Amino acid sequence: MKTKRQIQKEATRKLILDTAYQVYADEGFAATTNKIAKAANVSHGTIFVHFPTVECLIICLLERFGSEINEHLHILSEKDENLETFLAAHINVLIRYEDFYKRLISEINSLPQEAKYVFINIQSVVSFHLNQVIEREKDKIAIKDIPMHIIFNSWLGLIHYYLTNNYLFTVGSVLTEHKDELILNYIKLIEK
Amino acid sequence: MKTKRQIQKEATRKLILDTAYQVYADEGFAATTNKIAKAANVSHGTIFVHFPTVECLIICLLERFGSEINEHLHILSEKDENLETFLAAHINVLIRYEDFYKRLISEINSLPQEAKYVFINIQSVVSFHLNQVIEREKDKIAIKDIPMHIIFNSWLGLIHYYLTNNYLFTVGSVLTEHKDELILNYIKLIEK
DNA sequence: CATTTCATTGACTCCAAACTCATTGACTTT
DNA sequence: AAAGTCAATGAGTTTGGAGTCAATGAAATG
């Protein structure tokens, strides 16, 4: 059985991670530990009781984020979705984490190497599932004779372009606003 | 006529800008004024003689970069290129500035607002020229019935995706390596 | 040639962020 | 209930970068 102390400690750790997630989503990964501590209503030193360095905090956060996305997409691939509903589901997952994801793709290159690995994993999972769905749909939709990686990279490229250039298009959630347009036109692009 | 002093001052200013360009290309915009000063073989204070703040230095740098890209593309649009040669020319311009451009698209969201405006301008120019070329080619190539902005955003999305995820694909210049593949498949995508 | 101007210098200040650690007091153990 | 443990605290230390400014000497001026 867990002691009060253990429960408390785990709760604090979770609180710090949850708060860091929100603060980073709002301000980007340049946000300071000070901000996080204040937002979590925890003293500055407490952060370093739970994470030896900020870098560790960030990596831990990304790993947690990766698992969450993983779970969502895994559930998705169980049902036999068609291409359109799969793309919609993918966008819906991203909408759920939109602010954070936006920061992530925008700042991934200034994060530590380990963070990049976590990020590559996330993308691999999506790629794998898209691959499966398209394979399944081949007899229903005629898809152009283009390498799978280009198919995948144009999809993610398009989505990421809209996300990183958010400010060009809208003030709210780009994905919510352009979801249907993106899916529709992307399918048109890859169809024969 | 210019005095020795004026010439010297302008030369130093240019030296700082050129060096900053290289340092930022190598290390990203988080690189310090200290690094730039050392690389330019100039004292730290000199930078602030020419630019009141780092922010000003960066914006000046981007404006210069914008004009250069502008020039390249303008020359391009004079001749009547076809779609394939236009895309190739666009990639060639980007290859010329690849390291810097990569940093730019990757870190644009952490740069000051003014920098974003400069960046939007650069993209608008490319968009405009692509538009023209496609308009001209409409009777030669059958292009899908898709809004122009999606056509444009998929192109830039694809290119930017390859650039920001550089590390996934290659150690050298992604664009040099994937140029032909990207152009070929992109045209396949937008063709009927 | 004497005087003035001014581009350059680099040591200095200021500031903000990451990280430390002695102290506290609630919880656990005996 | 006394002794021991440890999560949390927050003031303090360290580090490093942006920006300042009095001093310097080469160039311009008269």
GROMACS .gro file of C-alpha atoms (C1' of nucleotides) in nm:
model
  444
    1MET     CA    1   0.000   0.000   0.000
    2LYS     CA    2   0.111   0.350  -0.077
    3THR     CA    3   0.188   0.586   0.207
    4LYS     CA    4   0.048   0.938   0.216
    5ARG     CA    5   0.394   1.063   0.132
    6GLN     CA    6   0.425   0.853  -0.184
    7ILE     CA    7   0.082   0.961  -0.298
    8GLN     CA    8   0.165   1.323  -0.230
    9LYS     CA    9   0.496   1.300  -0.412
   10GLU     CA   10   0.343   1.141  -0.719
   11ALA     CA   11   0.067   1.398  -0.719
   12THR     CA   12   0.321   1.681  -0.709
   13ARG     CA   13   0.519   1.523  -0.990
   14LYS     CA   14   0.205   1.492  -1.201
   15LEU     CA   15   0.108   1.848  -1.115
   16ILE     CA   16   0.444   1.975  -1.235
   17LEU     CA   17   0.420   1.778  -1.560
   18ASP     CA   18   0.062   1.889  -1.625
   19THR     CA   19   0.149   2.250  -1.555
   20ALA     CA   20   0.464   2.238  -1.764
   21TYR     CA   21   0.258   2.097  -2.051
   22GLN     CA   22   0.021   2.392  -2.029
   23VAL     CA   23   0.289   2.656  -1.984
   24TYR     CA   24   0.493   2.521  -2.275
   25ALA     CA   25   0.179   2.506  -2.490
   26ASP     CA   26   0.111   2.870  -2.406
   27GLU     CA   27   0.461   3.015  -2.425
   28GLY     CA   28   0.687   2.766  -2.597
   29PHE     CA   29   0.977   2.570  -2.457
   30ALA     CA   30   1.169   2.886  -2.374
   31ALA     CA   31   0.932   2.934  -2.076
   32THR     CA   32   1.120   2.933  -1.747
   33THR     CA   33   1.104   2.695  -1.452
   34ASN     CA   34   0.999   2.999  -1.251
   35LYS     CA   35   0.680   3.035  -1.456
   36ILE     CA   36   0.606   2.667  -1.421
   37ALA     CA   37   0.661   2.674  -1.045
   38LYS     CA   38   0.431   2.974  -1.005
   39ALA     CA   39   0.165   2.828  -1.232
   40ALA     CA   40   0.176   2.499  -1.041
   41ASN     CA   41   0.166   2.683  -0.709
   42VAL     CA   42   0.477   2.502  -0.603
   43SER     CA   43   0.808   2.642  -0.489
   44HIS     CA   44   1.087   2.674  -0.741
   45GLY     CA   45   1.305   2.417  -0.567
   46THR     CA   46   1.033   2.153  -0.581
   47ILE     CA   47   1.076   2.119  -0.955
   48PHE     CA   48   1.437   2.016  -0.901
   49VAL     CA   49   1.337   1.769  -0.634
   50HIS     CA   50   1.146   1.582  -0.903
   51PHE     CA   51   1.360   1.649  -1.210
   52PRO     CA   52   1.738   1.692  -1.193
   53THR     CA   53   1.741   1.939  -1.487
   54VAL     CA   54   1.492   2.120  -1.708
   55GLU     CA   55   1.605   1.901  -1.992
   56CYS     CA   56   1.491   1.594  -1.799
   57LEU     CA   57   1.157   1.756  -1.731
   58ILE     CA   58   1.106   1.826  -2.101
   59ILE     CA   59   1.204   1.478  -2.210
   60CYS     CA   60   0.978   1.321  -1.951
   61LEU     CA   61   0.697   1.542  -2.074
   62LEU     CA   62   0.753   1.444  -2.435
   63GLU     CA   63   0.761   1.075  -2.353
   64ARG     CA   64   0.428   1.108  -2.177
   65PHE     CA   65   0.289   1.302  -2.472
   66GLY     CA   66   0.416   1.037  -2.712
   67SER     CA   67   0.242   0.759  -2.523
   68GLU     CA   68  -0.084   0.951  -2.519
   69ILE     CA   69  -0.078   1.004  -2.895
   70ASN     CA   70   0.021   0.643  -2.939
   71GLU     CA   71  -0.277   0.524  -2.741
   72HIS     CA   72  -0.521   0.740  -2.934
   73LEU     CA   73  -0.394   0.615  -3.268
   74HIS     CA   74  -0.378   0.259  -3.157
   75ILE     CA   75  -0.743   0.254  -3.058
   76LEU     CA   76  -0.807   0.407  -3.398
   77SER     CA   77  -0.635   0.139  -3.599
   78GLU     CA   78  -0.834  -0.136  -3.427
   79LYS     CA   79  -1.154  -0.038  -3.601
   80ASP     CA   80  -1.137  -0.059  -3.976
   81GLU     CA   81  -1.153   0.305  -4.067
   82ASN     CA   82  -1.157   0.428  -4.422
   83LEU     CA   83  -0.908   0.690  -4.538
   84GLU     CA   84  -1.130   0.989  -4.480
   85THR     CA   85  -1.230   0.895  -4.126
   86PHE     CA   86  -0.870   0.804  -4.045
   87LEU     CA   87  -0.743   1.144  -4.154
   88ALA     CA   88  -1.024   1.309  -3.961
   89ALA     CA   89  -0.934   1.107  -3.653
   90HIS     CA   90  -0.570   1.203  -3.690
   91ILE     CA   91  -0.659   1.570  -3.706
   92ASN     CA   92  -0.892   1.529  -3.411
   93VAL     CA   93  -0.609   1.391  -3.198
   94LEU     CA   94  -0.391   1.681  -3.300
   95ILE     CA   95  -0.667   1.929  -3.219
   96ARG     CA   96  -0.677   1.784  -2.870
   97TYR     CA   97  -0.312   1.877  -2.818
   98GLU     CA   98  -0.296   2.153  -3.077
   99ASP     CA   99  -0.116   2.427  -2.886
  100PHE     CA  100   0.144   2.193  -2.747
  101TYR     CA  101   0.192   2.009  -3.075
  102LYS     CA  102   0.237   2.337  -3.256
  103ARG     CA  103   0.518   2.434  -3.019
  104LEU     CA  104   0.668   2.093  -3.057
  105ILE     CA  105   0.693   2.090  -3.436
  106SER     CA  106   0.802   2.451  -3.434
  107GLU     CA  107   1.076   2.417  -3.174
  108ILE     CA  108   1.179   2.054  -3.209
  109ASN     CA  109   1.514   2.152  -3.358
  110SER     CA  110   1.613   2.351  -3.052
  111LEU     CA  111   1.523   2.070  -2.813
  112PRO     CA  112   1.777   1.810  -2.700
  113GLN     CA  113   1.855   1.515  -2.928
  114GLU     CA  114   1.661   1.271  -2.712
  115ALA     CA  115   1.349   1.481  -2.763
  116LYS     CA  116   1.392   1.446  -3.138
  117TYR     CA  117   1.393   1.069  -3.106
  118VAL     CA  118   1.064   1.075  -2.918
  119PHE     CA  119   0.926   1.298  -3.191
  120ILE     CA  120   1.041   1.066  -3.470
  121ASN     CA  121   0.864   0.783  -3.292
  122ILE     CA  122   0.538   0.973  -3.285
  123GLN     CA  123   0.562   1.036  -3.656
  124SER     CA  124   0.652   0.675  -3.730
  125VAL     CA  125   0.338   0.553  -3.559
  126VAL     CA  126   0.118   0.783  -3.766
  127SER     CA  127   0.300   0.682  -4.081
  128PHE     CA  128   0.248   0.315  -4.002
  129HIS     CA  129  -0.124   0.352  -3.948
  130LEU     CA  130  -0.177   0.565  -4.257
  131ASN     CA  131   0.008   0.303  -4.453
  132GLN     CA  132  -0.225   0.031  -4.329
  133VAL     CA  133  -0.540   0.225  -4.403
  134ILE     CA  134  -0.428   0.309  -4.756
  135GLU     CA  135  -0.331  -0.053  -4.817
  136ARG     CA  136  -0.681  -0.156  -4.713
  137GLU     CA  137  -0.848   0.107  -4.932
  138LYS     CA  138  -0.654   0.034  -5.248
  139ASP     CA  139  -0.941  -0.143  -5.418
  140LYS     CA  140  -1.197   0.121  -5.319
  141ILE     CA  141  -1.000   0.437  -5.401
  142ALA     CA  142  -0.760   0.453  -5.695
  143ILE     CA  143  -0.446   0.607  -5.552
  144LYS     CA  144  -0.175   0.756  -5.764
  145ASP     CA  145   0.143   0.572  -5.835
  146ILE     CA  146   0.355   0.768  -5.588
  147PRO     CA  147   0.590   0.629  -5.321
  148MET     CA  148   0.422   0.584  -4.983
  149HIS     CA  149   0.669   0.812  -4.807
  150ILE     CA  150   0.575   1.098  -5.037
  151ILE     CA  151   0.208   1.029  -4.972
  152PHE     CA  152   0.277   1.044  -4.601
  153ASN     CA  153   0.513   1.340  -4.609
  154SER     CA  154   0.270   1.552  -4.811
  155TRP     CA  155  -0.001   1.488  -4.556
  156LEU     CA  156   0.213   1.573  -4.257
  157GLY     CA  157   0.378   1.854  -4.453
  158LEU     CA  158   0.043   2.011  -4.526
  159ILE     CA  159  -0.081   1.977  -4.168
  160HIS     CA  160   0.244   2.106  -4.019
  161TYR     CA  161   0.254   2.395  -4.263
  162TYR     CA  162  -0.090   2.505  -4.152
  163LEU     CA  163   0.007   2.463  -3.788
  164THR     CA  164   0.337   2.651  -3.796
  165ASN     CA  165   0.191   2.928  -4.010
  166ASN     CA  166  -0.113   2.946  -3.791
  167TYR     CA  167  -0.100   3.322  -3.771
  168LEU     CA  168  -0.138   3.350  -4.148
  169PHE     CA  169  -0.477   3.189  -4.146
  170THR     CA  170  -0.670   3.231  -3.825
  171VAL     CA  171  -0.659   3.332  -3.460
  172GLY     CA  172  -0.823   3.019  -3.315
  173SER     CA  173  -0.757   2.655  -3.395
  174VAL     CA  174  -0.631   2.625  -3.752
  175LEU     CA  175  -0.705   2.257  -3.759
  176THR     CA  176  -1.064   2.292  -3.644
  177GLU     CA  177  -1.120   2.560  -3.902
  178HIS     CA  178  -0.950   2.396  -4.200
  179LYS     CA  179  -1.003   2.030  -4.114
  180ASP     CA  180  -1.261   1.948  -4.381
  181GLU     CA  181  -1.089   2.152  -4.649
  182LEU     CA  182  -0.757   1.983  -4.577
  183ILE     CA  183  -0.891   1.629  -4.578
  184LEU     CA  184  -1.103   1.679  -4.888
  185ASN     CA  185  -0.828   1.836  -5.094
  186TYR     CA  186  -0.559   1.603  -4.973
  187ILE     CA  187  -0.763   1.304  -5.087
  188LYS     CA  188  -0.818   1.475  -5.420
  189LEU     CA  189  -0.442   1.515  -5.452
  190ILE     CA  190  -0.353   1.155  -5.398
  191GLU     CA  191  -0.644   1.011  -5.598
  192LYS     CA  192  -0.594   0.916  -5.961
  193MET     CA  193   3.251   6.097  -5.254
  194LYS     CA  194   3.275   5.864  -4.960
  195THR     CA  195   3.538   5.918  -4.694
  196LYS     CA  196   3.760   5.636  -4.571
  197ARG     CA  197   3.562   5.638  -4.250
  198GLN     CA  198   3.227   5.589  -4.421
  199ILE     CA  199   3.365   5.308  -4.631
  200GLN     CA  200   3.514   5.142  -4.323
  201LYS     CA  201   3.191   5.175  -4.128
  202GLU     CA  202   2.981   5.027  -4.404
  203ALA     CA  203   3.228   4.745  -4.446
  204THR     CA  204   3.210   4.664  -4.075
  205ARG     CA  205   2.833   4.670  -4.084
  206LYS     CA  206   2.829   4.434  -4.379
  207LEU     CA  207   3.086   4.211  -4.208
  208ILE     CA  208   2.864   4.185  -3.901
  209LEU     CA  209   2.560   4.101  -4.111
  210ASP     CA  210   2.745   3.843  -4.320
  211THR     CA  211   2.892   3.682  -4.011
  212ALA     CA  212   2.561   3.684  -3.825
  213TYR     CA  213   2.405   3.516  -4.129
  214GLN     CA  214   2.662   3.238  -4.113
  215VAL     CA  215   2.653   3.197  -3.735
  216TYR     CA  216   2.273   3.186  -3.729
  217ALA     CA  217   2.277   2.936  -4.016
  218ASP     CA  218   2.517   2.717  -3.817
  219GLU     CA  219   2.370   2.747  -3.469
  220GLY     CA  220   2.024   2.894  -3.495
  221PHE     CA  221   1.898   3.229  -3.375
  222ALA     CA  222   1.977   3.147  -3.014
  223ALA     CA  223   2.344   3.209  -3.097
  224THR     CA  224   2.490   3.493  -2.890
  225THR     CA  225   2.626   3.831  -2.993
  226ASN     CA  226   2.950   3.713  -2.838
  227LYS     CA  227   2.983   3.433  -3.091
  228ILE     CA  228   2.906   3.669  -3.376
  229ALA     CA  229   3.160   3.924  -3.255
  230LYS     CA  230   3.431   3.659  -3.226
  231ALA     CA  231   3.349   3.506  -3.563
  232ALA     CA  232   3.356   3.849  -3.725
  233ASN     CA  233   3.682   3.934  -3.547
  234VAL     CA  234   3.523   4.245  -3.411
  235SER     CA  235   3.481   4.358  -3.053
  236HIS     CA  236   3.156   4.289  -2.876
  237GLY     CA  237   3.068   4.655  -2.844
  238THR     CA  238   3.102   4.713  -3.218
  239ILE     CA  239   2.787   4.516  -3.282
  240PHE     CA  240   2.591   4.761  -3.070
  241VAL     CA  241   2.745   5.056  -3.249
  242HIS     CA  242   2.578   4.932  -3.566
  243PHE     CA  243   2.261   4.779  -3.424
  244PRO     CA  244   2.088   4.911  -3.111
  245THR     CA  245   1.963   4.563  -3.013
  246VAL     CA  246   2.003   4.204  -3.128
  247GLU     CA  247   1.644   4.218  -3.241
  248CYS     CA  248   1.731   4.499  -3.482
  249LEU     CA  249   2.024   4.301  -3.613
  250ILE     CA  250   1.804   4.001  -3.682
  251ILE     CA  251   1.534   4.203  -3.855
  252CYS     CA  252   1.789   4.382  -4.070
  253LEU     CA  253   1.935   4.045  -4.162
  254LEU     CA  254   1.596   3.906  -4.259
  255GLU     CA  255   1.512   4.206  -4.470
  256ARG     CA  256   1.835   4.165  -4.659
  257PHE     CA  257   1.764   3.796  -4.701
  258GLY     CA  258   1.413   3.871  -4.823
  259SER     CA  259   1.539   4.108  -5.090
  260GLU     CA  260   1.792   3.855  -5.212
  261ILE     CA  261   1.528   3.584  -5.250
  262ASN     CA  262   1.301   3.839  -5.414
  263GLU     CA  263   1.565   3.925  -5.671
  264HIS     CA  264   1.632   3.564  -5.755
  265LEU     CA  265   1.266   3.487  -5.809
  266HIS     CA  266   1.201   3.805  -5.999
  267ILE     CA  267   1.470   3.726  -6.254
  268LEU     CA  268   1.307   3.385  -6.275
  269SER     CA  269   0.959   3.505  -6.354
  270GLU     CA  270   1.086   3.722  -6.640
  271LYS     CA  271   1.164   3.422  -6.856
  272ASP     CA  272   0.866   3.208  -6.931
  273GLU     CA  273   0.952   2.900  -6.734
  274ASN     CA  274   0.736   2.591  -6.730
  275LEU     CA  275   0.619   2.440  -6.403
  276GLU     CA  276   0.900   2.190  -6.369
  277THR     CA  277   1.181   2.437  -6.429
  278PHE     CA  278   1.014   2.688  -6.202
  279LEU     CA  279   0.997   2.441  -5.913
  280ALA     CA  280   1.356   2.343  -5.981
  281ALA     CA  281   1.461   2.705  -5.977
  282HIS     CA  282   1.277   2.761  -5.650
  283ILE     CA  283   1.454   2.469  -5.490
  284ASN     CA  284   1.784   2.592  -5.628
  285VAL     CA  285   1.738   2.929  -5.461
  286LEU     CA  286   1.658   2.756  -5.135
  287ILE     CA  287   1.964   2.532  -5.167
  288ARG     CA  288   2.175   2.844  -5.194
  289TYR     CA  289   2.052   2.958  -4.852
  290GLU     CA  290   1.957   2.616  -4.719
  291ASP     CA  291   2.109   2.624  -4.371
  292PHE     CA  292   1.983   2.970  -4.296
  293TYR     CA  293   1.641   2.906  -4.445
  294LYS     CA  294   1.609   2.589  -4.243
  295ARG     CA  295   1.672   2.782  -3.922
  296LEU     CA  296   1.430   3.048  -4.034
  297ILE     CA  297   1.132   2.821  -4.095
  298SER     CA  298   1.215   2.623  -3.785
  299GLU     CA  299   1.248   2.918  -3.548
  300ILE     CA  300   1.026   3.179  -3.709
  301ASN     CA  301   0.773   3.151  -3.427
  302SER     CA  302   1.026   3.251  -3.163
  303LEU     CA  303   1.144   3.554  -3.361
  304PRO     CA  304   0.991   3.901  -3.313
  305GLN     CA  305   0.664   3.984  -3.488
  306GLU     CA  306   0.836   4.208  -3.742
  307ALA     CA  307   1.046   3.912  -3.852
  308LYS     CA  308   0.730   3.717  -3.921
  309TYR     CA  309   0.605   3.989  -4.152
  310VAL     CA  310   0.926   3.974  -4.353
  311PHE     CA  311   0.883   3.599  -4.374
  312ILE     CA  312   0.523   3.625  -4.490
  313ASN     CA  313   0.640   3.857  -4.766
  314ILE     CA  314   0.895   3.607  -4.887
  315GLN     CA  315   0.628   3.339  -4.905
  316SER     CA  316   0.385   3.570  -5.082
  317VAL     CA  317   0.633   3.636  -5.356
  318VAL     CA  318   0.687   3.265  -5.417
  319SER     CA  319   0.312   3.208  -5.409
  320PHE     CA  320   0.256   3.482  -5.665
  321HIS     CA  321   0.511   3.345  -5.908
  322LEU     CA  322   0.389   2.986  -5.876
  323ASN     CA  323   0.040   3.112  -5.945
  324GLN     CA  324   0.153   3.282  -6.264
  325VAL     CA  325   0.341   2.980  -6.393
  326ILE     CA  326   0.048   2.746  -6.328
  327GLU     CA  327  -0.189   2.989  -6.496
  328ARG     CA  328   0.035   2.988  -6.802
  329GLU     CA  329   0.061   2.610  -6.805
  330LYS     CA  330  -0.307   2.535  -6.771
  331ASP     CA  331  -0.353   2.437  -7.133
  332LYS     CA  332  -0.039   2.219  -7.138
  333ILE     CA  333  -0.080   2.034  -6.808
  334ALA     CA  334  -0.422   1.933  -6.680
  335ILE     CA  335  -0.420   2.044  -6.318
  336LYS     CA  336  -0.665   1.915  -6.063
  337ASP     CA  337  -0.961   2.118  -5.953
  338ILE     CA  338  -0.814   2.225  -5.624
  339PRO     CA  339  -0.793   2.578  -5.478
  340MET     CA  340  -0.468   2.755  -5.562
  341HIS     CA  341  -0.378   2.809  -5.198
  342ILE     CA  342  -0.387   2.435  -5.135
  343ILE     CA  343  -0.170   2.378  -5.441
  344PHE     CA  344   0.077   2.628  -5.303
  345ASN     CA  345   0.060   2.517  -4.942
  346SER     CA  346   0.121   2.153  -5.033
  347TRP     CA  347   0.432   2.250  -5.224
  348LEU     CA  348   0.575   2.464  -4.947
  349GLY     CA  349   0.449   2.218  -4.688
  350LEU     CA  350   0.635   1.933  -4.855
  351ILE     CA  351   0.957   2.133  -4.895
  352HIS     CA  352   0.944   2.267  -4.540
  353TYR     CA  353   0.870   1.923  -4.401
  354TYR     CA  354   1.180   1.785  -4.565
  355LEU     CA  355   1.385   2.080  -4.444
  356THR     CA  356   1.274   2.078  -4.080
  357ASN     CA  357   1.299   1.700  -4.060
  358ASN     CA  358   1.634   1.707  -4.231
  359TYR     CA  359   1.787   1.476  -3.978
  360LEU     CA  360   1.539   1.202  -4.066
  361PHE     CA  361   1.658   1.181  -4.421
  362THR     CA  362   2.017   1.279  -4.473
  363VAL     CA  363   2.326   1.444  -4.327
  364GLY     CA  364   2.399   1.679  -4.617
  365SER     CA  365   2.163   1.900  -4.814
  366VAL     CA  366   1.816   1.745  -4.813
  367LEU     CA  367   1.706   1.959  -5.103
  368THR     CA  368   1.999   1.866  -5.325
  369GLU     CA  369   1.939   1.502  -5.252
  370HIS     CA  370   1.561   1.494  -5.289
  371LYS     CA  371   1.511   1.770  -5.541
  372ASP     CA  372   1.418   1.557  -5.842
  373GLU     CA  373   1.204   1.319  -5.640
  374LEU     CA  374   1.014   1.607  -5.482
  375ILE     CA  375   0.947   1.792  -5.806
  376LEU     CA  376   0.848   1.482  -5.998
  377ASN     CA  377   0.606   1.354  -5.736
  378TYR     CA  378   0.463   1.692  -5.655
  379ILE     CA  379   0.370   1.741  -6.019
  380LYS     CA  380   0.215   1.394  -6.022
  381LEU     CA  381   0.007   1.495  -5.722
  382ILE     CA  382  -0.142   1.808  -5.870
  383GLU     CA  383  -0.191   1.664  -6.219
  384LYS     CA  384  -0.527   1.519  -6.318
  385DC     C1'  385   5.043   7.088  -3.798
  386DA     C1'  386   4.680   7.142  -3.441
  387DT     C1'  387   4.228   7.044  -3.344
  388DT     C1'  388   3.820   6.798  -3.383
  389DT     C1'  389   3.548   6.401  -3.502
  390DC     C1'  390   3.416   5.942  -3.458
  391DA     C1'  391   3.459   5.417  -3.534
  392DT     C1'  392   3.625   5.088  -3.238
  393DT     C1'  393   3.738   4.876  -2.815
  394DG     C1'  394   3.672   4.572  -2.405
  395DA     C1'  395   3.609   4.598  -1.927
  396DC     C1'  396   3.201   4.674  -1.672
  397DT     C1'  397   2.704   4.666  -1.520
  398DC     C1'  398   2.269   4.462  -1.507
  399DC     C1'  399   1.960   4.105  -1.526
  400DA     C1'  400   1.742   3.676  -1.551
  401DA     C1'  401   1.752   3.191  -1.544
  402DA     C1'  402   1.910   2.733  -1.372
  403DC     C1'  403   2.032   2.502  -0.997
  404DT     C1'  404   2.165   2.438  -0.458
  405DC     C1'  405   2.100   2.353   0.017
  406DA     C1'  406   2.006   2.437   0.509
  407DT     C1'  407   1.572   2.451   0.735
  408DT     C1'  408   1.106   2.313   0.843
  409DG     C1'  409   0.736   2.037   0.989
  410DA     C1'  410   0.416   1.677   0.855
  411DC     C1'  411   0.426   1.193   0.813
  412DT     C1'  412   0.617   0.729   0.928
  413DT     C1'  413   0.829   0.398   1.213
  414DT     C1'  414   0.948   0.174   1.639
  415DA     C1'  415   0.507   0.954   2.193
  416DA     C1'  416   0.990   0.991   2.073
  417DA     C1'  417   1.302   0.950   1.700
  418DG     C1'  418   1.377   0.942   1.235
  419DT     C1'  419   1.262   1.044   0.749
  420DC     C1'  420   1.184   1.316   0.368
  421DA     C1'  421   0.888   1.629   0.055
  422DA     C1'  422   0.873   2.093   0.018
  423DT     C1'  423   1.056   2.549   0.074
  424DG     C1'  424   1.274   2.986  -0.079
  425DA     C1'  425   1.666   3.262  -0.011
  426DG     C1'  426   2.111   3.233  -0.202
  427DT     C1'  427   2.477   3.114  -0.561
  428DT     C1'  428   2.643   3.075  -1.015
  429DT     C1'  429   2.649   3.147  -1.488
  430DG     C1'  430   2.609   3.373  -1.905
  431DG     C1'  431   2.424   3.696  -2.218
  432DA     C1'  432   2.266   4.184  -2.358
  433DG     C1'  433   2.373   4.625  -2.352
  434DT     C1'  434   2.690   5.061  -2.175
  435DC     C1'  435   3.053   5.386  -2.183
  436DA     C1'  436   3.499   5.611  -2.099
  437DA     C1'  437   3.920   5.570  -2.339
  438DT     C1'  438   4.193   5.536  -2.774
  439DG     C1'  439   4.393   5.659  -3.193
  440DA     C1'  440   4.330   5.703  -3.683
  441DA     C1'  441   4.108   6.001  -4.013
  442DA     C1'  442   3.909   6.445  -4.136
  443DT     C1'  443   3.918   6.934  -4.116
  444DG     C1'  444   4.087   7.406  -4.114
   0.00000   0.00000   0.00000
